[in-house]
C-alpha positions in Angstrom: -88.7 82.8 18.6 -85.8 85.0 17.7 -84.0 86.9 20.5 -85.2 90.3 21.3 -83.0 93.1 19.8 -81.1 94.7 22.6 -79.8 97.7 20.6 -82.3 100.4 19.8 -82.3 103.0 17.0 -81.8 105.7 19.6 -78.6 104.0 20.9 -77.3 103.6 17.4 -77.9 107.3 16.6 -76.4 108.4 19.9 -73.3 106.3 19.2 -73.0 107.7 15.7 -73.5 111.3 16.9 -70.8 110.7 19.5 -68.4 109.5 16.8 -69.2 112.6 14.7 -68.6 114.9 17.7 -65.2 113.1 18.4 -63.8 112.4 15.0 -66.2 113.7 12.3 -68.7 112.1 9.9 -65.9 110.1 8.2 -65.5 108.0 11.3 -69.1 106.8 11.2 -69.2 103.3 9.8 -70.8 100.0 10.9 -67.7 98.8 12.7 -67.0 102.0 14.6 -70.7 102.2 15.8 -70.7 98.5 16.8 -67.5 99.0 18.7 -68.9 102.0 20.5 -72.0 100.0 21.4 -70.0 96.9 22.3 -72.0 94.7 19.9 -71.8 93.2 16.4 -72.8 95.1 13.3 -76.0 92.9 12.9 -78.2 95.0 15.2 -77.4 98.1 13.0 -78.6 96.4 9.9 -81.7 95.1 11.6 -82.7 98.7 12.1 -81.1 100.4 9.1 -81.2 99.1 5.6 -77.7 100.6 4.9 -75.2 103.2 6.2 -76.6 105.9 4.0 -80.0 105.7 5.7 -78.3 105.8 9.1 -76.2 108.8 8.1 -79.4 110.6 6.9 -80.8 110.2 10.4 -77.6 111.4 11.9 -77.7 114.6 9.8 -81.3 115.1 10.7 -80.4 114.8 14.4 -77.4 117.1 14.0 -79.7 119.7 12.3 -82.1 119.5 15.2 -79.3 120.0 17.7 -77.9 122.9 15.7 -81.3 124.6 15.4 -81.9 124.2 19.2 -78.4 125.6 19.9 -79.0 128.6 17.7 -82.6 129.3 18.9 -81.5 129.5 22.5 -78.9 132.1 21.7 -80.7 134.3 19.3 -82.6 137.4 20.3 -85.2 139.5 18.5 -83.4 142.6 19.8 -81.1 141.9 16.9 -81.6 138.4 15.5 -79.0 138.7 12.7 -76.3 139.9 15.0 -77.0 137.2 17.6 -77.3 134.6 14.8 -73.8 135.4 13.6 -72.3 135.3 17.1 -74.1 132.0 17.9 -73.0 130.5 14.5 -69.4 131.2 15.4 -69.8 129.9 18.9 -71.3 126.7 17.5 -68.2 126.3 15.3 -66.0 126.8 18.3 -67.8 124.4 20.6 -68.7 121.7 18.0 -66.0 121.7 15.4 -66.6 118.3 14.0 -70.4 118.8 13.9 -70.0 122.2 12.3 -67.6 120.7 9.7 -70.2 117.9 9.0 -73.1 120.3 8.6 -71.5 123.3 6.9 -68.2 122.3 5.3 -68.5 118.7 4.1 -70.4 119.9 1.0 -73.8 119.4 2.5 -74.7 122.9 1.1 -73.0 122.1 -2.2 -74.7 123.7 -5.2 -76.8 126.1 -3.1 -76.9 129.6 -4.5 -76.9 132.7 -2.3 -80.5 133.2 -3.5 -81.5 129.8 -2.2 -79.9 130.6 1.2 -81.6 134.0 1.4 -85.0 132.4 0.4 -84.7 129.5 2.9 -87.5 129.5 5.4 -85.1 129.3 8.4 -83.5 132.7 7.4 -86.7 134.7 6.9 -87.2 135.6 10.6 -83.6 137.1 10.8 -84.1 139.0 7.5 -87.4 140.5 8.6 -85.9 141.4 12.0 -83.0 143.1 10.3 -85.3 145.0 8.1 -87.4 146.1 11.2 -84.5 147.3 13.3 -82.5 149.0 10.5 -85.4 150.4 8.5 -83.8 149.0 5.3 -85.8 147.9 2.3 -86.4 144.1 2.1 -83.8 143.9 -0.7 -81.1 145.6 1.4 -82.1 143.7 4.5 -81.5 140.5 2.5 -78.1 142.0 1.4 -77.3 142.8 5.0 -78.1 139.2 6.0 -76.0 137.9 3.1 -73.0 140.0 4.1 -73.2 139.3 7.8 -73.7 135.5 7.1 -70.7 135.3 4.8 -68.6 137.3 7.3 -69.7 135.0 10.2 -69.1 131.9 8.1 -65.6 133.1 7.2 -64.7 133.6 10.9 -66.3 130.2 11.9 -64.4 128.3 9.2 -61.1 129.9 10.4 -61.9 128.8 14.0 -62.9 125.3 12.9 -59.7 124.8 10.9 -57.6 126.2 13.8 -56.3 129.0 11.5 -57.1 131.7 14.1 -57.7 131.9 17.8 -60.3 134.6 18.6 -61.7 135.0 22.1 -65.5 135.1 22.3 -65.4 138.8 23.3 -63.4 139.6 20.1 -65.9 137.7 18.0 -68.8 139.6 19.4 -67.0 142.9 18.7 -66.2 141.8 15.1 -69.8 140.8 14.4 -71.1 144.0 15.9 -68.7 146.1 13.8 -69.6 144.1 10.7 -73.3 144.5 11.3 -73.0 148.2 11.9 -70.7 148.9 8.9 -72.7 146.7 6.5 -75.9 148.5 7.7 -74.4 151.9 6.9 -73.4 150.7 3.4 -76.9 149.4 2.8 -78.5 152.6 3.9 -76.1 154.6 1.6 -77.2 152.3 -1.2 -80.8 153.2 -0.6 -80.1 156.9 -1.0 -78.1 156.6 -4.2 
């Protein structure tokens, strides 16, 4: 009877996620995970067919973590505003995970339309429409503009190009939301 595996799938994923958090996805390989678990690489390949399969599970776990992070910080009082602020805070707190999820070409090839049509953005778009009184088209445009503005700030923080205190980030996103809303309202009256 072969020995019972002592390394679980959960332990492997936990070690891989820890590596992503510390050094980014490029640090995730069989040797680095085995080293973190203090074992050989054999248990990894008993559970995973290859590293691509493991990395897919890592991305899925990181997505769940990101979604939980965001949901706990978003408010229906102004979902789009709080989404932008939370997105930037995630970038600040989890630079390597943010980089893995949003800057390592995981969204490569997606159009703005695909992002606006994505299920996970509909609640924020509908909330923006409700609180601003904008048409659906302009609420989508407002979402687009606030999202792109927030992403720009987040990427600057992740790449250490700027140092913005959280209070300043909140003010920037509030100002952007307000100004973009005004422009969208003006567009509706033209």
